[in-house]
C-alpha atoms as an extended CHARMM CRD file, in Angstrom:
* protein
*
       202  EXT
         1         1  MET       CA             -7.5280000000       31.4470000000       97.4550000000  PROA      1               0.0000000000
         2         2  SER       CA             -9.0120000000       31.3030000000       93.9720000000  PROA      2               0.0000000000
         3         3  LEU       CA            -11.4900000000       34.0180000000       92.9920000000  PROA      3               0.0000000000
         4         4  LEU       CA            -13.0100000000       31.7740000000       90.3390000000  PROA      4               0.0000000000
         5         5  ALA       CA            -14.8530000000       28.5490000000       91.0140000000  PROA      5               0.0000000000
         6         6  PRO       CA            -16.2200000000       25.7950000000       88.7630000000  PROA      6               0.0000000000
         7         7  SER       CA            -19.7120000000       26.8370000000       89.8620000000  PROA      7               0.0000000000
         8         8  ASP       CA            -19.1800000000       30.2170000000       88.1370000000  PROA      8               0.0000000000
         9         9  PHE       CA            -19.3670000000       28.5420000000       84.7310000000  PROA      9               0.0000000000
        10        10  LEU       CA            -22.5080000000       27.6960000000       82.8270000000  PROA      10              0.0000000000
        11        11  PRO       CA            -23.0610000000       24.1920000000       81.4810000000  PROA      11              0.0000000000
        12        12  GLN       CA            -22.2700000000       24.1880000000       77.7680000000  PROA      12              0.0000000000
        13        13  GLU       CA            -25.9010000000       23.8020000000       76.7250000000  PROA      13              0.0000000000
        14        14  ASP       CA            -26.9460000000       26.8250000000       78.7980000000  PROA      14              0.0000000000
        15        15  PHE       CA            -23.9530000000       28.8610000000       77.6410000000  PROA      15              0.0000000000
        16        16  LEU       CA            -24.7570000000       28.2550000000       73.9790000000  PROA      16              0.0000000000
        17        17  LYS       CA            -28.3210000000       29.4760000000       74.5250000000  PROA      17              0.0000000000
        18        18  GLN       CA            -27.1440000000       32.6470000000       76.2570000000  PROA      18              0.0000000000
        19        19  ARG       CA            -23.8970000000       33.1780000000       74.3750000000  PROA      19              0.0000000000
        20        20  HSD       CA            -24.9380000000       36.1060000000       72.1720000000  PROA      20              0.0000000000
        21        21  THR       CA            -26.4960000000       37.9830000000       75.0840000000  PROA      21              0.0000000000
        22        22  ILE       CA            -23.4030000000       37.4080000000       77.2150000000  PROA      22              0.0000000000
        23        23  LEU       CA            -21.1510000000       38.4820000000       74.3430000000  PROA      23              0.0000000000
        24        24  ASP       CA            -23.0400000000       41.7500000000       73.8990000000  PROA      24              0.0000000000
        25        25  ASN       CA            -22.4860000000       42.5270000000       77.5760000000  PROA      25              0.0000000000
        26        26  VAL       CA            -18.8120000000       41.5320000000       77.4840000000  PROA      26              0.0000000000
        27        27  LYS       CA            -18.2090000000       43.8000000000       74.4800000000  PROA      27              0.0000000000
        28        28  ILE       CA            -19.4840000000       46.7400000000       76.5180000000  PROA      28              0.0000000000
        29        29  ILE       CA            -17.2740000000       45.7730000000       79.4610000000  PROA      29              0.0000000000
        30        30  LYS       CA            -14.2030000000       45.3490000000       77.2630000000  PROA      30              0.0000000000
        31        31  LYS       CA            -14.6450000000       48.6020000000       75.3370000000  PROA      31              0.0000000000
        32        32  ALA       CA            -13.6100000000       50.9120000000       78.1870000000  PROA      32              0.0000000000
        33        33  ARG       CA            -10.8870000000       48.5050000000       79.3090000000  PROA      33              0.0000000000
        34        34  ARG       CA             -9.1340000000       48.4050000000       75.9460000000  PROA      34              0.0000000000
        35        35  ILE       CA             -6.4080000000       51.0510000000       76.0770000000  PROA      35              0.0000000000
        36        36  PRO       CA             -4.0620000000       51.6480000000       73.1210000000  PROA      36              0.0000000000
        37        37  LEU       CA             -0.5640000000       52.9490000000       73.7880000000  PROA      37              0.0000000000
        38        38  GLY       CA              1.1280000000       54.1590000000       70.6390000000  PROA      38              0.0000000000
        39        39  PRO       CA              0.6130000000       52.4450000000       67.2730000000  PROA      39              0.0000000000
        40        40  ASP       CA              1.6590000000       48.9030000000       68.1690000000  PROA      40              0.0000000000
        41        41  ILE       CA              0.6460000000       48.0840000000       71.7580000000  PROA      41              0.0000000000
        42        42  THR       CA             -2.7890000000       47.6160000000       73.2900000000  PROA      42              0.0000000000
        43        43  PHE       CA             -3.6490000000       46.9220000000       76.9190000000  PROA      43              0.0000000000
        44        44  TYR       CA             -6.6920000000       44.8220000000       77.7330000000  PROA      44              0.0000000000
        45        45  PHE       CA             -7.5720000000       45.2850000000       81.3880000000  PROA      45              0.0000000000
        46        46  GLU       CA             -9.3700000000       42.2750000000       82.7820000000  PROA      46              0.0000000000
        47        47  ASN       CA            -12.0500000000       41.6760000000       85.3810000000  PROA      47              0.0000000000
        48        48  LYS       CA            -14.0480000000       38.6760000000       86.4940000000  PROA      48              0.0000000000
        49        49  GLU       CA            -16.5700000000       38.9870000000       83.6620000000  PROA      49              0.0000000000
        50        50  THR       CA            -13.9480000000       39.1470000000       80.9080000000  PROA      50              0.0000000000
        51        51  ILE       CA            -12.0330000000       36.1870000000       82.3220000000  PROA      51              0.0000000000
        52        52  LEU       CA            -15.2020000000       34.1120000000       82.7690000000  PROA      52              0.0000000000
        53        53  TRP       CA            -16.0560000000       34.8200000000       79.1310000000  PROA      53              0.0000000000
        54        54  GLN       CA            -12.5910000000       33.8740000000       77.9290000000  PROA      54              0.0000000000
        55        55  ILE       CA            -12.5870000000       30.5860000000       79.8030000000  PROA      55              0.0000000000
        56        56  GLN       CA            -16.1660000000       29.7870000000       78.8320000000  PROA      56              0.0000000000
        57        57  GLU       CA            -15.2390000000       30.2970000000       75.1720000000  PROA      57              0.0000000000
        58        58  MET       CA            -12.2050000000       28.0410000000       75.5300000000  PROA      58              0.0000000000
        59        59  LEU       CA            -14.4160000000       25.3580000000       77.0310000000  PROA      59              0.0000000000
        60        60  ARG       CA            -16.8370000000       25.7470000000       74.1210000000  PROA      60              0.0000000000
        61        61  ILE       CA            -14.0960000000       25.4390000000       71.5020000000  PROA      61              0.0000000000
        62        62  GLU       CA            -11.8670000000       22.8290000000       73.1280000000  PROA      62              0.0000000000
        63        63  LYS       CA            -14.6820000000       20.7720000000       74.7110000000  PROA      63              0.0000000000
        64        64  GLY       CA            -12.5000000000       19.8470000000       77.6760000000  PROA      64              0.0000000000
        65        65  GLY       CA            -15.4560000000       19.5450000000       79.9970000000  PROA      65              0.0000000000
        66        66  HSD       CA            -15.3530000000       19.8150000000       83.7710000000  PROA      66              0.0000000000
        67        67  GLU       CA            -11.7570000000       18.6040000000       83.9800000000  PROA      67              0.0000000000
        68        68  GLN       CA            -10.5710000000       21.5360000000       81.8650000000  PROA      68              0.0000000000
        69        69  ILE       CA            -12.2780000000       24.1220000000       84.0640000000  PROA      69              0.0000000000
        70        70  GLN       CA             -9.8520000000       23.8540000000       86.9790000000  PROA      70              0.0000000000
        71        71  ASP       CA             -6.8420000000       24.0290000000       84.6670000000  PROA      71              0.0000000000
        72        72  GLU       CA             -8.1630000000       27.2520000000       83.1530000000  PROA      72              0.0000000000
        73        73  ILE       CA             -8.9530000000       28.6910000000       86.5910000000  PROA      73              0.0000000000
        74        74  ASP       CA             -5.3900000000       27.9760000000       87.6880000000  PROA      74              0.0000000000
        75        75  ALA       CA             -4.0590000000       29.6910000000       84.5660000000  PROA      75              0.0000000000
        76        76  TYR       CA             -6.2480000000       32.8060000000       84.5480000000  PROA      76              0.0000000000
        77        77  ASP       CA             -7.3020000000       33.4730000000       88.1470000000  PROA      77              0.0000000000
        78        78  ALA       CA             -4.3650000000       35.8540000000       88.6790000000  PROA      78              0.0000000000
        79        79  LEU       CA             -5.8280000000       38.2310000000       86.0670000000  PROA      79              0.0000000000
        80        80  VAL       CA             -8.9480000000       38.8790000000       88.1540000000  PROA      80              0.0000000000
        81        81  PRO       CA             -8.7140000000       42.0980000000       90.2470000000  PROA      81              0.0000000000
        82        82  GLN       CA             -7.7550000000       41.0770000000       93.7870000000  PROA      82              0.0000000000
        83        83  LYS       CA             -5.8650000000       41.7560000000       96.9820000000  PROA      83              0.0000000000
        84        84  GLY       CA             -2.2450000000       40.7610000000       97.2870000000  PROA      84              0.0000000000
        85        85  GLU       CA              0.6150000000       41.3580000000       99.6790000000  PROA      85              0.0000000000
        86        86  HSD       CA             -0.1470000000       43.8060000000      102.5400000000  PROA      86              0.0000000000
        87        87  GLU       CA             -3.8110000000       43.7110000000      101.4510000000  PROA      87              0.0000000000
        88        88  TYR       CA             -2.9760000000       46.0750000000       98.5750000000  PROA      88              0.0000000000
        89        89  LYS       CA             -5.3800000000       45.8460000000       95.6570000000  PROA      89              0.0000000000
        90        90  HSD       CA             -4.2150000000       45.1990000000       92.1400000000  PROA      90              0.0000000000
        91        91  ILE       CA             -5.7220000000       45.2070000000       88.6810000000  PROA      91              0.0000000000
        92        92  SER       CA             -4.2690000000       43.2400000000       85.8000000000  PROA      92              0.0000000000
        93        93  CYS       CA             -4.0780000000       43.4160000000       82.0570000000  PROA      93              0.0000000000
        94        94  THR       CA             -2.9590000000       41.5920000000       78.9730000000  PROA      94              0.0000000000
        95        95  MET       CA             -0.4650000000       43.7370000000       77.0590000000  PROA      95              0.0000000000
        96        96  MET       CA             -0.3370000000       42.7960000000       73.3930000000  PROA      96              0.0000000000
        97        97  ILE       CA              2.1780000000       43.8920000000       70.7880000000  PROA      97              0.0000000000
        98        98  GLU       CA              0.0020000000       43.8660000000       67.6880000000  PROA      98              0.0000000000
        99        99  GLU       CA              1.5880000000       43.7060000000       64.2480000000  PROA      99              0.0000000000
       100       100  ASN       CA              0.2180000000       41.4420000000       61.5260000000  PROA      100             0.0000000000
       101       101  GLU       CA              3.0210000000       41.8150000000       58.9670000000  PROA      101             0.0000000000
       102       102  VAL       CA              5.4490000000       38.9770000000       59.7120000000  PROA      102             0.0000000000
       103       103  MET       CA              8.7940000000       40.6770000000       59.0930000000  PROA      103             0.0000000000
       104       104  ARG       CA              7.7620000000       43.9340000000       60.7610000000  PROA      104             0.0000000000
       105       105  ARG       CA              6.5320000000       41.9210000000       63.7510000000  PROA      105             0.0000000000
       106       106  LYS       CA              9.8460000000       40.0830000000       64.0470000000  PROA      106             0.0000000000
       107       107  VAL       CA             11.7860000000       43.3630000000       64.0220000000  PROA      107             0.0000000000
       108       108  LEU       CA              9.3890000000       44.9900000000       66.4790000000  PROA      108             0.0000000000
       109       109  LEU       CA              9.6460000000       42.1920000000       69.0420000000  PROA      109             0.0000000000
       110       110  GLN       CA             13.4200000000       42.4770000000       68.8880000000  PROA      110             0.0000000000
       111       111  GLU       CA             13.3350000000       46.2690000000       69.2180000000  PROA      111             0.0000000000
       112       112  LEU       CA             11.0200000000       46.1360000000       72.2230000000  PROA      112             0.0000000000
       113       113  SER       CA             13.3090000000       43.9760000000       74.3450000000  PROA      113             0.0000000000
       114       114  ASN       CA             12.2570000000       44.1350000000       78.0220000000  PROA      114             0.0000000000
       115       115  ILE       CA              9.3220000000       46.4340000000       77.2180000000  PROA      115             0.0000000000
       116       116  GLU       CA              7.5110000000       44.9620000000       80.2350000000  PROA      116             0.0000000000
       117       117  ASN       CA              9.9450000000       46.8020000000       82.5210000000  PROA      117             0.0000000000
       118       118  SER       CA              9.1500000000       50.1700000000       80.9260000000  PROA      118             0.0000000000
       119       119  ILE       CA              5.4060000000       50.3220000000       81.5830000000  PROA      119             0.0000000000
       120       120  SER       CA              3.8440000000       52.3930000000       84.3470000000  PROA      120             0.0000000000
       121       121  LEU       CA              0.5080000000       53.8560000000       85.3970000000  PROA      121             0.0000000000
       122       122  HSD       CA              0.6360000000       57.4230000000       86.6980000000  PROA      122             0.0000000000
       123       123  VAL       CA             -2.1540000000       58.3850000000       89.1050000000  PROA      123             0.0000000000
       124       124  GLY       CA             -1.7180000000       62.0640000000       89.8370000000  PROA      124             0.0000000000
       125       125  ASP       CA              1.8840000000       62.2790000000       91.0300000000  PROA      125             0.0000000000
       126       126  VAL       CA              2.0420000000       58.5960000000       92.0280000000  PROA      126             0.0000000000
       127       127  ILE       CA              3.8550000000       56.1980000000       89.7020000000  PROA      127             0.0000000000
       128       128  ILE       CA              2.8210000000       52.5310000000       89.7310000000  PROA      128             0.0000000000
       129       129  GLN       CA              5.3470000000       50.3570000000       87.9520000000  PROA      129             0.0000000000
       130       130  ALA       CA              3.8660000000       47.3990000000       86.0800000000  PROA      130             0.0000000000
       131       131  GLN       CA              4.8380000000       43.9960000000       87.4390000000  PROA      131             0.0000000000
       132       132  ASN       CA              4.9050000000       40.6740000000       85.6640000000  PROA      132             0.0000000000
       133       133  ILE       CA              2.1040000000       38.4300000000       86.9120000000  PROA      133             0.0000000000
       134       134  GLN       CA              4.0480000000       35.2930000000       86.0650000000  PROA      134             0.0000000000
       135       135  ASP       CA              6.8700000000       35.5880000000       88.5770000000  PROA      135             0.0000000000
       136       136  GLY       CA             10.0480000000       33.8870000000       87.4630000000  PROA      136             0.0000000000
       137       137  ILE       CA              8.9890000000       33.5930000000       83.8250000000  PROA      137             0.0000000000
       138       138  GLU       CA             11.0070000000       35.8590000000       81.5530000000  PROA      138             0.0000000000
       139       139  ARG       CA              9.0030000000       37.3670000000       78.7070000000  PROA      139             0.0000000000
       140       140  THR       CA             12.1510000000       38.5280000000       76.9070000000  PROA      140             0.0000000000
       141       141  ASN       CA             14.4740000000       35.7150000000       75.8320000000  PROA      141             0.0000000000
       142       142  SER       CA             18.2600000000       35.5310000000       76.0190000000  PROA      142             0.0000000000
       143       143  GLN       CA             18.5300000000       36.9120000000       72.4650000000  PROA      143             0.0000000000
       144       144  GLY       CA             16.5890000000       40.0210000000       73.4620000000  PROA      144             0.0000000000
       145       145  LYS       CA             13.3520000000       39.1390000000       71.6860000000  PROA      145             0.0000000000
       146       146  THR       CA             10.2920000000       39.9360000000       73.7370000000  PROA      146             0.0000000000
       147       147  SER       CA              6.9760000000       38.0880000000       73.7260000000  PROA      147             0.0000000000
       148       148  ALA       CA              3.9970000000       39.5170000000       71.8580000000  PROA      148             0.0000000000
       149       149  ILE       CA              1.8420000000       38.8920000000       74.9310000000  PROA      149             0.0000000000
       150       150  HSD       CA              2.5550000000       40.0250000000       78.4880000000  PROA      150             0.0000000000
       151       151  PHE       CA              0.4670000000       39.6200000000       81.6360000000  PROA      151             0.0000000000
       152       152  LEU       CA              0.9670000000       42.6130000000       83.9210000000  PROA      152             0.0000000000
       153       153  LYS       CA             -0.4470000000       43.9290000000       87.1810000000  PROA      153             0.0000000000
       154       154  PHE       CA             -0.5530000000       47.3390000000       88.8330000000  PROA      154             0.0000000000
       155       155  ILE       CA             -0.5800000000       47.3730000000       92.6370000000  PROA      155             0.0000000000
       156       156  PHE       CA             -2.4610000000       50.1930000000       94.3870000000  PROA      156             0.0000000000
       157       157  GLU       CA             -1.9800000000       51.4180000000       97.9230000000  PROA      157             0.0000000000
       158       158  ASN       CA             -5.1850000000       52.7370000000       99.4880000000  PROA      158             0.0000000000
       159       159  SER       CA             -3.9370000000       56.3220000000       99.2960000000  PROA      159             0.0000000000
       160       160  THR       CA             -3.4220000000       55.9420000000       95.5430000000  PROA      160             0.0000000000
       161       161  ILE       CA             -6.9680000000       54.6620000000       95.1030000000  PROA      161             0.0000000000
       162       162  ASP       CA             -8.1860000000       57.7930000000       96.9050000000  PROA      162             0.0000000000
       163       163  ILE       CA             -6.2940000000       59.9160000000       94.3620000000  PROA      163             0.0000000000
       164       164  PHE       CA             -7.7530000000       57.8110000000       91.5380000000  PROA      164             0.0000000000
       165       165  LYS       CA            -11.2670000000       58.5330000000       92.8310000000  PROA      165             0.0000000000
       166       166  ASN       CA            -10.7520000000       62.2770000000       92.4900000000  PROA      166             0.0000000000
       167       167  PRO       CA            -12.4130000000       63.3410000000       89.2090000000  PROA      167             0.0000000000
       168       168  GLN       CA             -9.7220000000       65.9960000000       88.7740000000  PROA      168             0.0000000000
       169       169  SER       CA             -6.8400000000       63.4980000000       88.9050000000  PROA      169             0.0000000000
       170       170  CYS       CA             -5.0640000000       62.6610000000       85.6680000000  PROA      170             0.0000000000
       171       171  VAL       CA             -4.3600000000       58.9800000000       85.0720000000  PROA      171             0.0000000000
       172       172  LYS       CA             -1.8160000000       58.1300000000       82.3910000000  PROA      172             0.0000000000
       173       173  LEU       CA             -0.4850000000       54.8840000000       80.9750000000  PROA      173             0.0000000000
       174       174  ILE       CA              3.1380000000       55.3480000000       79.9540000000  PROA      174             0.0000000000
       175       175  SER       CA              5.9020000000       53.4780000000       78.1760000000  PROA      175             0.0000000000
       176       176  ASN       CA              9.3720000000       54.9500000000       78.6140000000  PROA      176             0.0000000000
       177       177  HSD       CA             11.1200000000       52.2870000000       76.5580000000  PROA      177             0.0000000000
       178       178  PRO       CA             13.9660000000       53.8610000000       74.5090000000  PROA      178             0.0000000000
       179       179  ARG       CA             12.4450000000       52.5030000000       71.2810000000  PROA      179             0.0000000000
       180       180  TYR       CA              8.8150000000       53.0130000000       72.2620000000  PROA      180             0.0000000000
       181       181  SER       CA              8.0530000000       56.1720000000       74.2330000000  PROA      181             0.0000000000
       182       182  TYR       CA              4.3240000000       56.9180000000       74.4260000000  PROA      182             0.0000000000
       183       183  THR       CA              1.7550000000       58.3020000000       76.8560000000  PROA      183             0.0000000000
       184       184  HSD       CA             -1.9830000000       57.7020000000       76.9170000000  PROA      184             0.0000000000
       185       185  LEU       CA             -4.2250000000       59.9110000000       79.0550000000  PROA      185             0.0000000000
       186       186  LEU       CA             -7.1300000000       57.7820000000       80.2330000000  PROA      186             0.0000000000
       187       187  SER       CA            -10.5980000000       59.0110000000       79.3510000000  PROA      187             0.0000000000
       188       188  GLU       CA            -13.3130000000       59.3530000000       81.9750000000  PROA      188             0.0000000000
       189       189  ASP       CA            -14.8860000000       56.1020000000       80.7740000000  PROA      189             0.0000000000
       190       190  GLN       CA            -11.5570000000       54.2960000000       81.0730000000  PROA      190             0.0000000000
       191       191  LYS       CA            -10.8900000000       55.7240000000       84.5350000000  PROA      191             0.0000000000
       192       192  ASN       CA            -14.3680000000       54.7890000000       85.7230000000  PROA      192             0.0000000000
       193       193  ALA       CA            -14.0230000000       51.2430000000       84.3940000000  PROA      193             0.0000000000
       194       194  LEU       CA            -10.7380000000       50.6320000000       86.2160000000  PROA      194             0.0000000000
       195       195  LEU       CA            -12.0370000000       52.2960000000       89.3720000000  PROA      195             0.0000000000
       196       196  LYS       CA            -15.0830000000       50.0370000000       89.2560000000  PROA      196             0.0000000000
       197       197  ASP       CA            -12.7650000000       47.0270000000       89.1450000000  PROA      197             0.0000000000
       198       198  LEU       CA            -10.7330000000       48.3360000000       92.0910000000  PROA      198             0.0000000000
       199       199  ASN       CA            -13.9220000000       48.9330000000       94.0660000000  PROA      199             0.0000000000
       200       200  SER       CA            -15.0990000000       45.3820000000       93.3330000000  PROA      200             0.0000000000
       201       201  ILE       CA            -12.1810000000       43.8780000000       95.2690000000  PROA      201             0.0000000000
       202       202  GLN       CA            -13.2270000000       42.5810000000       98.6780000000  PROA      202             0.0000000000
């Protein structure tokens, strides 16, 4: 069942009137959900508000109208925090390998082959391995070059959420890739933002 519906989106005329106000709010939401890991990778954790904004902007730019809305919902609904198998909750993110210099970027994407399999979220002593949202779609090609953009999810059992809620628990985002080994300790603001998204799941 889709968590987004066409009725969630403003008509273009109304969106344009409210766009700057909405953008100011989305910037606040995104700030605590933007998590850098090392010098070249950033994770953008998503929730319903960030996905609504992204789709609404695409509608504004591409002018696809009502027919485009359902296509975008089908493409992005999986990034909204939700329940999955066994009623376990999961939150999702866009992982971006960010390098503007063309040759350096080409080398980096080759070096980080299968990076998506090396990402995990550590909640206390519990390790949650990142999973590819797009099942069956390989993000690293047969030549070993990875994509600059990955869509990942982290699945939480209820007991892990209880650990997450403990203010004393450390939450770390980790890459153990042989060419890219980094750890980021989440700040209180980052922890609270992700916990808010977990708590929003019905």
